[in-house]
mmCIF file of C-alpha atoms and ligand atoms in Angstrom:
data_model
loop_
_atom_site.group_PDB
_atom_site.id
_atom_site.type_symbol
_atom_site.label_atom_id
_atom_site.label_comp_id
_atom_site.label_asym_id
_atom_site.label_seq_id
_atom_site.Cartn_x
_atom_site.Cartn_y
_atom_site.Cartn_z
ATOM 1 C CA MET A 25 -16.968 49.330 -38.634
ATOM 2 C CA ASN A 26 -15.359 46.177 -40.003
ATOM 3 C CA PHE A 27 -15.414 45.293 -43.667
ATOM 4 C CA HIS A 28 -14.051 42.268 -45.342
ATOM 5 C CA ILE A 29 -13.656 42.305 -49.089
ATOM 6 C CA ASP A 30 -14.330 39.010 -50.721
ATOM 7 C CA ASN A 31 -13.609 39.216 -54.411
ATOM 8 C CA SER A 32 -14.021 35.513 -55.042
ATOM 9 C CA ASP A 33 -16.801 36.328 -57.507
ATOM 10 C CA ILE A 34 -14.361 38.132 -59.778
ATOM 11 C CA PRO A 35 -12.827 35.987 -62.547
ATOM 12 C CA ALA A 36 -9.360 34.712 -61.637
ATOM 13 C CA GLY A 37 -7.452 36.768 -64.209
ATOM 14 C CA ILE A 38 -8.370 40.037 -62.573
ATOM 15 C CA LYS A 39 -8.336 39.082 -58.904
ATOM 16 C CA ARG A 40 -6.150 41.256 -56.709
ATOM 17 C CA PRO A 41 -3.306 39.229 -55.238
ATOM 18 C CA ASN A 42 -4.291 39.791 -51.609
ATOM 19 C CA LYS A 43 -7.617 40.005 -49.935
ATOM 20 C CA CYS A 44 -7.917 43.222 -47.993
ATOM 21 C CA THR A 45 -9.412 43.520 -44.573
ATOM 22 C CA TYR A 46 -10.468 47.037 -43.804
ATOM 23 C CA LYS A 47 -10.965 47.655 -40.097
ATOM 24 C CA GLY A 48 -12.150 51.224 -40.146
ATOM 25 C CA ASN A 49 -8.983 52.778 -38.748
ATOM 26 C CA ASN A 50 -6.863 50.815 -41.137
ATOM 27 C CA ILE A 51 -7.443 52.698 -44.376
ATOM 28 C CA PRO A 52 -4.158 52.777 -46.310
ATOM 29 C CA SER A 53 -2.854 56.342 -46.183
ATOM 30 C CA SER A 54 -1.503 56.125 -49.699
ATOM 31 C CA ASP A 55 -3.599 54.008 -51.990
ATOM 32 C CA PRO A 56 -2.092 51.885 -54.714
ATOM 33 C CA LEU A 57 -2.773 53.954 -57.811
ATOM 34 C CA PRO A 58 -1.986 51.778 -60.820
ATOM 35 C CA SER A 59 -4.393 53.850 -62.845
ATOM 36 C CA LEU A 60 -2.172 56.917 -62.805
ATOM 37 C CA GLN A 61 -0.529 55.239 -65.774
ATOM 38 C CA ILE A 62 -3.810 55.262 -67.649
ATOM 39 C CA PRO A 63 -4.006 58.260 -69.955
ATOM 40 C CA LYS A 64 -7.086 60.469 -70.038
ATOM 41 C CA PHE A 65 -10.054 58.761 -71.610
ATOM 42 C CA LYS A 66 -13.679 59.451 -72.423
ATOM 43 C CA ILE A 67 -16.608 57.969 -70.546
ATOM 44 C CA ALA A 68 -20.086 57.937 -72.100
ATOM 45 C CA LEU A 69 -23.313 57.615 -70.132
ATOM 46 C CA CYS A 70 -26.122 56.341 -72.365
ATOM 47 C CA GLN A 71 -29.343 57.732 -70.930
ATOM 48 C CA LEU A 72 -31.651 55.395 -72.835
ATOM 49 C CA THR A 73 -35.393 55.556 -73.138
ATOM 50 C CA VAL A 74 -36.674 52.195 -71.934
ATOM 51 C CA THR A 75 -39.886 50.808 -73.444
ATOM 52 C CA SER A 76 -41.993 47.720 -72.766
ATOM 53 C CA ASP A 77 -40.534 46.149 -75.936
ATOM 54 C CA LYS A 78 -37.387 44.311 -74.875
ATOM 55 C CA ALA A 79 -36.106 43.726 -78.415
ATOM 56 C CA MET A 80 -36.420 47.445 -79.091
ATOM 57 C CA ASN A 81 -34.508 48.276 -75.900
ATOM 58 C CA LEU A 82 -31.681 45.974 -76.902
ATOM 59 C CA ALA A 83 -31.502 47.467 -80.396
ATOM 60 C CA ASN A 84 -31.559 50.990 -78.984
ATOM 61 C CA ALA A 85 -28.779 50.191 -76.499
ATOM 62 C CA ARG A 86 -26.689 48.745 -79.319
ATOM 63 C CA SER A 87 -26.976 51.852 -81.460
ATOM 64 C CA MET A 88 -26.356 54.237 -78.532
ATOM 65 C CA MET A 89 -23.219 52.317 -77.545
ATOM 66 C CA GLU A 90 -22.047 52.469 -81.164
ATOM 67 C CA VAL A 91 -22.537 56.235 -81.265
ATOM 68 C CA ALA A 92 -20.718 56.580 -77.927
ATOM 69 C CA ALA A 93 -17.745 54.621 -79.280
ATOM 70 C CA GLU A 94 -17.749 56.693 -82.490
ATOM 71 C CA LYS A 95 -17.479 59.770 -80.284
ATOM 72 C CA GLY A 96 -14.327 58.301 -78.771
ATOM 73 C CA ALA A 97 -15.614 56.761 -75.527
ATOM 74 C CA ARG A 98 -13.488 53.918 -74.137
ATOM 75 C CA LEU A 99 -15.851 53.331 -71.232
ATOM 76 C CA VAL A 100 -19.585 53.134 -71.950
ATOM 77 C CA VAL A 101 -22.222 52.936 -69.210
ATOM 78 C CA LEU A 102 -25.883 51.901 -69.422
ATOM 79 C CA PRO A 103 -28.606 52.715 -66.885
ATOM 80 C CA GLU A 104 -30.315 50.664 -64.202
ATOM 81 C CA MET A 105 -33.022 48.427 -65.796
ATOM 82 C CA TRP A 106 -32.444 49.134 -69.454
ATOM 83 C CA VAL A 107 -33.900 45.886 -70.847
ATOM 84 C CA CYS A 108 -37.359 46.502 -69.355
ATOM 85 C CA PRO A 109 -39.252 49.224 -67.516
ATOM 86 C CA TYR A 110 -38.446 49.731 -63.839
ATOM 87 C CA ALA A 111 -41.802 48.262 -62.826
ATOM 88 C CA ASN A 112 -42.919 45.147 -60.963
ATOM 89 C CA ASP A 113 -44.866 43.707 -63.908
ATOM 90 C CA TYR A 114 -41.773 43.356 -66.051
ATOM 91 C CA PHE A 115 -38.971 42.118 -63.799
ATOM 92 C CA ALA A 116 -39.709 38.388 -63.880
ATOM 93 C CA LYS A 117 -40.844 38.159 -67.475
ATOM 94 C CA CYS A 118 -37.818 40.079 -68.804
ATOM 95 C CA SER A 119 -35.278 38.337 -66.581
ATOM 96 C CA GLU A 120 -32.273 36.511 -67.992
ATOM 97 C CA ASP A 121 -30.143 33.667 -66.721
ATOM 98 C CA LEU A 122 -26.576 34.903 -67.112
ATOM 99 C CA VAL A 123 -24.934 31.531 -66.587
ATOM 100 C CA VAL A 124 -26.710 29.185 -68.973
ATOM 101 C CA GLU A 125 -24.829 29.621 -72.217
ATOM 102 C CA ASN A 126 -26.590 31.614 -74.915
ATOM 103 C CA SER A 127 -29.733 32.090 -72.876
ATOM 104 C CA SER A 128 -29.225 35.806 -72.280
ATOM 105 C CA PRO A 129 -29.700 38.142 -75.258
ATOM 106 C CA ALA A 130 -28.487 41.100 -73.169
ATOM 107 C CA PHE A 131 -25.322 39.257 -72.149
ATOM 108 C CA ARG A 132 -24.614 38.335 -75.780
ATOM 109 C CA LEU A 133 -25.218 41.908 -76.895
ATOM 110 C CA LEU A 134 -22.875 43.428 -74.302
ATOM 111 C CA SER A 135 -20.170 40.879 -75.021
ATOM 112 C CA GLU A 136 -20.425 41.318 -78.790
ATOM 113 C CA VAL A 137 -20.462 45.130 -78.692
ATOM 114 C CA SER A 138 -17.589 45.432 -76.212
ATOM 115 C CA SER A 139 -15.324 43.143 -78.247
ATOM 116 C CA ARG A 140 -16.266 44.577 -81.663
ATOM 117 C CA LEU A 141 -15.814 48.190 -80.536
ATOM 118 C CA ARG A 142 -12.909 47.394 -78.173
ATOM 119 C CA ILE A 143 -14.522 49.242 -75.269
ATOM 120 C CA THR A 144 -15.229 48.544 -71.610
ATOM 121 C CA ILE A 145 -18.951 48.403 -70.866
ATOM 122 C CA VAL A 146 -20.600 48.785 -67.480
ATOM 123 C CA GLY A 147 -23.846 47.236 -68.572
ATOM 124 C CA GLY A 148 -26.362 49.064 -66.388
ATOM 125 C CA SER A 149 -28.574 46.510 -64.710
ATOM 126 C CA LEU A 150 -31.116 43.897 -65.675
ATOM 127 C CA PRO A 151 -33.282 41.387 -63.842
ATOM 128 C CA GLU A 152 -31.106 38.301 -63.404
ATOM 129 C CA TRP A 153 -32.722 34.908 -62.824
ATOM 130 C CA SER A 154 -30.497 32.599 -60.833
ATOM 131 C CA ASN A 155 -31.375 29.434 -58.907
ATOM 132 C CA GLY A 156 -34.995 30.412 -58.461
ATOM 133 C CA ARG A 157 -34.267 33.988 -57.409
ATOM 134 C CA LEU A 158 -34.304 37.379 -59.090
ATOM 135 C CA TYR A 159 -31.472 39.873 -58.675
ATOM 136 C CA ASN A 160 -30.972 43.414 -59.953
ATOM 137 C CA THR A 161 -27.597 42.811 -61.592
ATOM 138 C CA CYS A 162 -24.888 44.807 -63.351
ATOM 139 C CA CYS A 163 -22.382 43.097 -65.680
ATOM 140 C CA VAL A 164 -19.016 44.594 -66.617
ATOM 141 C CA PHE A 165 -17.397 43.573 -69.908
ATOM 142 C CA GLY A 166 -13.848 44.220 -71.101
ATOM 143 C CA PRO A 167 -12.751 45.100 -74.657
ATOM 144 C CA ASP A 168 -12.114 41.390 -75.235
ATOM 145 C CA GLY A 169 -15.844 40.750 -74.816
ATOM 146 C CA GLU A 170 -15.312 38.818 -71.565
ATOM 147 C CA LEU A 171 -17.416 39.282 -68.450
ATOM 148 C CA LYS A 172 -15.099 40.900 -65.892
ATOM 149 C CA ALA A 173 -17.456 41.322 -62.951
ATOM 150 C CA LYS A 174 -21.047 41.002 -61.886
ATOM 151 C CA HIS A 175 -22.622 43.138 -59.154
ATOM 152 C CA ARG A 176 -25.957 42.286 -57.584
ATOM 153 C CA LYS A 177 -27.692 45.272 -56.003
ATOM 154 C CA LEU A 178 -26.908 45.156 -52.298
ATOM 155 C CA HIS A 179 -29.551 47.533 -50.970
ATOM 156 C CA LEU A 180 -33.034 47.060 -52.377
ATOM 157 C CA PHE A 181 -35.184 50.135 -52.811
ATOM 158 C CA ASP A 182 -38.161 49.941 -50.465
ATOM 159 C CA TYR A 183 -39.781 53.338 -50.365
ATOM 160 C CA TYR A 184 -42.924 54.592 -48.652
ATOM 161 C CA ALA A 185 -43.013 58.396 -48.776
ATOM 162 C CA PRO A 186 -46.390 59.905 -47.824
ATOM 163 C CA GLY A 187 -48.230 61.019 -50.957
ATOM 164 C CA ASP A 188 -45.771 59.354 -53.315
ATOM 165 C CA VAL A 189 -46.053 56.087 -55.276
ATOM 166 C CA PRO A 190 -44.704 53.342 -52.957
ATOM 167 C CA PHE A 191 -42.131 50.911 -54.314
ATOM 168 C CA ARG A 192 -40.904 47.649 -52.819
ATOM 169 C CA GLU A 193 -38.038 46.084 -54.704
ATOM 170 C CA SER A 194 -37.695 43.471 -51.976
ATOM 171 C CA ASP A 195 -41.057 41.963 -52.997
ATOM 172 C CA PHE A 196 -39.330 40.777 -56.180
ATOM 173 C CA PHE A 197 -35.576 40.803 -55.807
ATOM 174 C CA SER A 198 -33.070 39.145 -53.533
ATOM 175 C CA THR A 199 -30.068 41.149 -52.407
ATOM 176 C CA GLY A 200 -26.507 40.660 -53.502
ATOM 177 C CA ASP A 201 -23.962 39.798 -50.838
ATOM 178 C CA LYS A 202 -20.665 41.225 -52.116
ATOM 179 C CA PRO A 203 -19.119 44.533 -53.018
ATOM 180 C CA THR A 204 -17.725 44.604 -56.559
ATOM 181 C CA ILE A 205 -14.454 46.190 -57.511
ATOM 182 C CA VAL A 206 -12.911 45.415 -60.861
ATOM 183 C CA ASP A 207 -9.648 46.234 -62.625
ATOM 184 C CA THR A 208 -10.323 47.256 -66.202
ATOM 185 C CA ASP A 209 -8.456 48.853 -69.103
ATOM 186 C CA VAL A 210 -9.772 52.177 -67.833
ATOM 187 C CA GLY A 211 -8.914 51.887 -64.177
ATOM 188 C CA ARG A 212 -10.087 50.268 -61.006
ATOM 189 C CA ILE A 213 -13.853 50.613 -60.813
ATOM 190 C CA GLY A 214 -16.236 50.056 -57.903
ATOM 191 C CA ILE A 215 -19.829 49.220 -58.814
ATOM 192 C CA GLY A 216 -23.066 50.048 -57.014
ATOM 193 C CA ILE A 217 -26.645 50.099 -58.253
ATOM 194 C CA CYS A 218 -28.868 53.084 -57.501
ATOM 195 C CA HIS A 219 -29.953 52.782 -53.831
ATOM 196 C CA ASP A 220 -26.431 51.443 -53.070
ATOM 197 C CA ILE A 221 -25.274 55.052 -53.443
ATOM 198 C CA ARG A 222 -27.002 55.957 -50.148
ATOM 199 C CA PHE A 223 -24.660 53.754 -48.128
ATOM 200 C CA PRO A 224 -21.403 55.702 -47.844
ATOM 201 C CA GLU A 225 -19.587 52.746 -46.304
ATOM 202 C CA LEU A 226 -19.649 50.979 -49.669
ATOM 203 C CA ALA A 227 -17.947 53.891 -51.414
ATOM 204 C CA MET A 228 -15.441 54.140 -48.532
ATOM 205 C CA LEU A 229 -14.653 50.486 -48.945
ATOM 206 C CA TYR A 230 -13.974 51.014 -52.656
ATOM 207 C CA ARG A 231 -11.762 53.974 -51.804
ATOM 208 C CA ALA A 232 -9.803 51.841 -49.338
ATOM 209 C CA ARG A 233 -9.281 49.287 -52.103
ATOM 210 C CA GLY A 234 -7.850 51.918 -54.434
ATOM 211 C CA ALA A 235 -10.806 52.535 -56.742
ATOM 212 C CA ASP A 236 -10.339 55.399 -59.205
ATOM 213 C CA LEU A 237 -13.990 55.653 -60.110
ATOM 214 C CA ILE A 238 -17.329 54.350 -58.872
ATOM 215 C CA ILE A 239 -20.170 53.756 -61.262
ATOM 216 C CA PHE A 240 -23.816 53.664 -60.245
ATOM 217 C CA PRO A 241 -26.395 52.680 -62.825
ATOM 218 C CA GLY A 242 -29.460 54.271 -61.202
ATOM 219 C CA ALA A 243 -33.087 55.299 -61.603
ATOM 220 C CA PHE A 244 -34.102 57.813 -58.966
ATOM 221 C CA ASN A 245 -37.728 58.940 -59.078
ATOM 222 C CA MET A 246 -39.037 62.480 -59.346
ATOM 223 C CA SER A 247 -39.056 63.179 -55.600
ATOM 224 C CA THR A 248 -35.815 61.521 -54.617
ATOM 225 C CA GLY A 249 -34.197 62.697 -57.829
ATOM 226 C CA GLU A 250 -34.812 66.378 -57.394
ATOM 227 C CA LEU A 251 -33.744 66.376 -53.776
ATOM 228 C CA LEU A 252 -30.951 63.841 -53.649
ATOM 229 C CA TRP A 253 -29.559 62.559 -56.970
ATOM 230 C CA GLU A 254 -26.888 65.205 -57.510
ATOM 231 C CA LEU A 255 -26.232 65.496 -53.775
ATOM 232 C CA GLU A 256 -25.530 61.772 -53.346
ATOM 233 C CA ILE A 257 -23.262 61.634 -56.398
ATOM 234 C CA LYS A 258 -21.282 64.657 -55.253
ATOM 235 C CA ALA A 259 -21.089 63.447 -51.662
ATOM 236 C CA ARG A 260 -19.622 60.074 -52.626
ATOM 237 C CA ALA A 261 -17.121 61.839 -54.914
ATOM 238 C CA VAL A 262 -15.870 64.486 -52.476
ATOM 239 C CA ASP A 263 -15.810 62.262 -49.401
ATOM 240 C CA ASN A 264 -13.632 59.766 -51.201
ATOM 241 C CA GLN A 265 -11.820 62.054 -53.613
ATOM 242 C CA PHE A 266 -12.478 60.035 -56.727
ATOM 243 C CA PHE A 267 -14.674 60.179 -59.813
ATOM 244 C CA VAL A 268 -18.307 59.098 -59.556
ATOM 245 C CA ALA A 269 -20.544 58.415 -62.563
ATOM 246 C CA ALA A 270 -24.275 57.691 -62.391
ATOM 247 C CA CYS A 271 -26.327 56.668 -65.424
ATOM 248 C CA SER A 272 -30.143 56.764 -65.481
ATOM 249 C CA PRO A 273 -32.823 55.884 -68.027
ATOM 250 C CA SER A 274 -34.521 58.915 -69.563
ATOM 251 C CA ARG A 275 -37.713 60.320 -68.059
ATOM 252 C CA ASP A 276 -39.973 59.264 -70.907
ATOM 253 C CA SER A 277 -39.240 55.606 -70.202
ATOM 254 C CA THR A 278 -42.377 53.451 -69.892
ATOM 255 C CA GLY A 279 -43.935 52.630 -66.518
ATOM 256 C CA SER A 280 -45.707 54.039 -63.501
ATOM 257 C CA TYR A 281 -42.368 54.969 -61.927
ATOM 258 C CA THR A 282 -41.332 58.323 -63.359
ATOM 259 C CA ILE A 283 -37.586 58.598 -63.632
ATOM 260 C CA TRP A 284 -35.565 61.697 -62.824
ATOM 261 C CA GLY A 285 -32.804 61.230 -65.441
ATOM 262 C CA HIS A 286 -29.849 63.643 -65.165
ATOM 263 C CA SER A 287 -27.039 61.145 -65.695
ATOM 264 C CA MET A 288 -23.865 62.707 -64.422
ATOM 265 C CA VAL A 289 -20.117 62.431 -63.945
ATOM 266 C CA VAL A 290 -18.621 64.254 -60.953
ATOM 267 C CA GLY A 291 -14.904 64.757 -60.344
ATOM 268 C CA PRO A 292 -13.022 64.271 -57.056
ATOM 269 C CA ASN A 293 -13.443 67.927 -56.050
ATOM 270 C CA GLY A 294 -17.200 67.853 -56.645
ATOM 271 C CA ASP A 295 -17.304 69.550 -60.041
ATOM 272 C CA ILE A 296 -19.804 68.245 -62.572
ATOM 273 C CA LYS A 297 -17.898 67.009 -65.623
ATOM 274 C CA THR A 298 -21.016 66.272 -67.630
ATOM 275 C CA SER A 299 -24.704 66.190 -66.922
ATOM 276 C CA SER A 300 -27.662 65.300 -69.087
ATOM 277 C CA GLY A 301 -31.179 66.649 -68.832
ATOM 278 C CA HIS A 302 -34.040 64.188 -68.553
ATOM 279 C CA GLU A 303 -34.404 63.263 -72.233
ATOM 280 C CA GLU A 304 -32.671 60.449 -74.110
ATOM 281 C CA MET A 305 -29.055 61.386 -74.790
ATOM 282 C CA ILE A 306 -25.415 60.404 -74.402
ATOM 283 C CA ALA A 307 -23.423 62.417 -71.858
ATOM 284 C CA ILE A 308 -19.676 62.332 -72.439
ATOM 285 C CA ALA A 309 -16.863 63.463 -70.159
ATOM 286 C CA GLU A 310 -13.114 63.184 -70.064
ATOM 287 C CA ILE A 311 -11.657 61.357 -67.079
ATOM 288 C CA ASP A 312 -8.147 62.119 -65.865
ATOM 289 C CA TYR A 313 -7.250 60.174 -62.729
ATOM 290 C CA SER A 314 -4.428 62.558 -61.887
ATOM 291 C CA GLU A 315 -7.248 64.794 -60.596
ATOM 292 C CA ASN A 316 -7.844 62.252 -57.817
ATOM 293 C CA GLN A 317 -4.230 62.519 -56.776
ATOM 294 C CA LEU A 318 -4.237 66.309 -56.975
ATOM 295 C CA GLN A 319 -7.357 66.547 -54.833
ATOM 296 C CA ARG A 320 -5.807 64.204 -52.261
ATOM 297 C CA GLU A 321 -2.759 66.478 -52.115
ATOM 298 C CA ILE A 322 -4.875 69.621 -51.745
ATOM 299 C CA PHE A 323 -6.965 68.028 -48.989
ATOM 300 C CA PRO A 324 -5.036 65.105 -47.445
ATOM 301 C CA LEU A 325 -8.162 63.773 -45.754
ATOM 302 C CA GLN A 326 -6.934 60.218 -45.337
ATOM 303 C CA GLN A 327 -3.990 61.359 -43.245
ATOM 304 C CA LEU A 328 -6.234 63.444 -41.000
ATOM 305 C CA ARG A 329 -8.757 60.775 -40.126
ATOM 306 C CA LYS A 330 -9.267 60.154 -36.410
ATOM 307 C CA GLU A 331 -10.900 56.764 -36.442
ATOM 308 C CA ASN A 332 -10.032 56.351 -32.759
ATOM 309 C CA ILE A 333 -12.612 59.086 -32.108
ATOM 310 C CA TYR A 334 -15.416 58.135 -34.478
ATOM 311 C CA GLN A 335 -14.992 54.509 -35.403
ATOM 312 C CA LEU A 336 -18.446 52.912 -35.416
ATOM 313 C CA LEU A 337 -18.049 49.894 -33.177
ATOM 314 C CA GLU A 338 -21.659 49.344 -32.204
ATOM 315 C CA PRO A 339 -24.958 51.208 -32.457
ATOM 316 C CA CYS A 340 -24.610 54.295 -30.259
ATOM 317 C CA ALA A 341 -26.832 54.463 -27.211
ATOM 318 C CA PRO A 342 -27.665 58.021 -26.129
ATOM 319 C CA LYS A 343 -25.355 57.663 -23.115
ATOM 320 C CA HIS A 344 -22.383 57.761 -25.494
ATOM 321 C CA PHE A 345 -23.097 61.372 -26.142
ATOM 322 C CA VAL A 346 -23.350 62.653 -22.554
HETATM 323 N N1 LIG B 491 -33.826 52.447 -58.154
HETATM 324 C C1 LIG B 491 -33.616 52.905 -56.932
HETATM 325 O O1 LIG B 491 -32.908 52.276 -56.146
HETATM 326 C C2 LIG B 491 -34.331 54.177 -56.624
HETATM 327 C C3 LIG B 491 -33.757 55.085 -55.625
HETATM 328 O O2 LIG B 491 -32.806 54.789 -54.918
HETATM 329 C C4 LIG B 491 -34.396 56.405 -55.509
HETATM 330 O O3 LIG B 491 -34.003 57.161 -54.637
HETATM 331 O O4 LIG B 491 -35.319 56.749 -56.257
#
């Protein structure tokens, strides 16, 4: 299992000095933990109701972020697809070009709110239009209102469960091609979008790069949500011994795709720090990164790894098991 982190997409000011090549058995045994110096802070997950009226969604996001900041949150998170319903009919018509200056109302909103309220915003995701392609994209803004990172969903959600409504994101979106890890005022954060949570290698990569927290804007449906939402969030947290936060739209959002909700923050030992129901609300939790360190002392998993035994070099043929 070889990973190469390319953070060339991250603005120069926040680039890590060295690129890191993670070769499976080469996970640093003691991560750099600059964030231990960061005092406890509050994270707010805004579980918005998304309608077919984009202007209304933007206004609603603005007021929920303002309430979150009033409640003391320094890190505010929005859900996957908060500018339009998570439905094929809306992606192209609600898309925004994030590069052409002033052409993205959502970009302007996130930049303005983050700088005015002096907060870090992980801006959920929106349909991004770029060079003739659509991406499902998350933007991260710092308290100076600057874009710090942009993550394009790496794993598109193509789903065909018998008896359930099929969904093919790949009919509309192109995939991203980079992991996204960003140093912010509230720690080193790895970003994934929804289905990205099902690929543990991505979270492991973020762990190897010293992430304190991973954030997944997401929108699981009623079947996958009930069975897997909490399980996936907890699994990524306990395997990697860091915080994981996942923020969903509320269930009464518009569209044929019914959303599970239950935005949640889970700590490094698997305990739920906050969890919403399925209705519109803001879920707030306190994050203390010393819990990551404590958990790593209680269970020193990194030191026990035996990559020489289970490193994934190639797809396993059955003969490997005899
Ligand atoms: N939005 C998604 O990627 C949906 C998903 O992963 C799910 O399980 O539902």
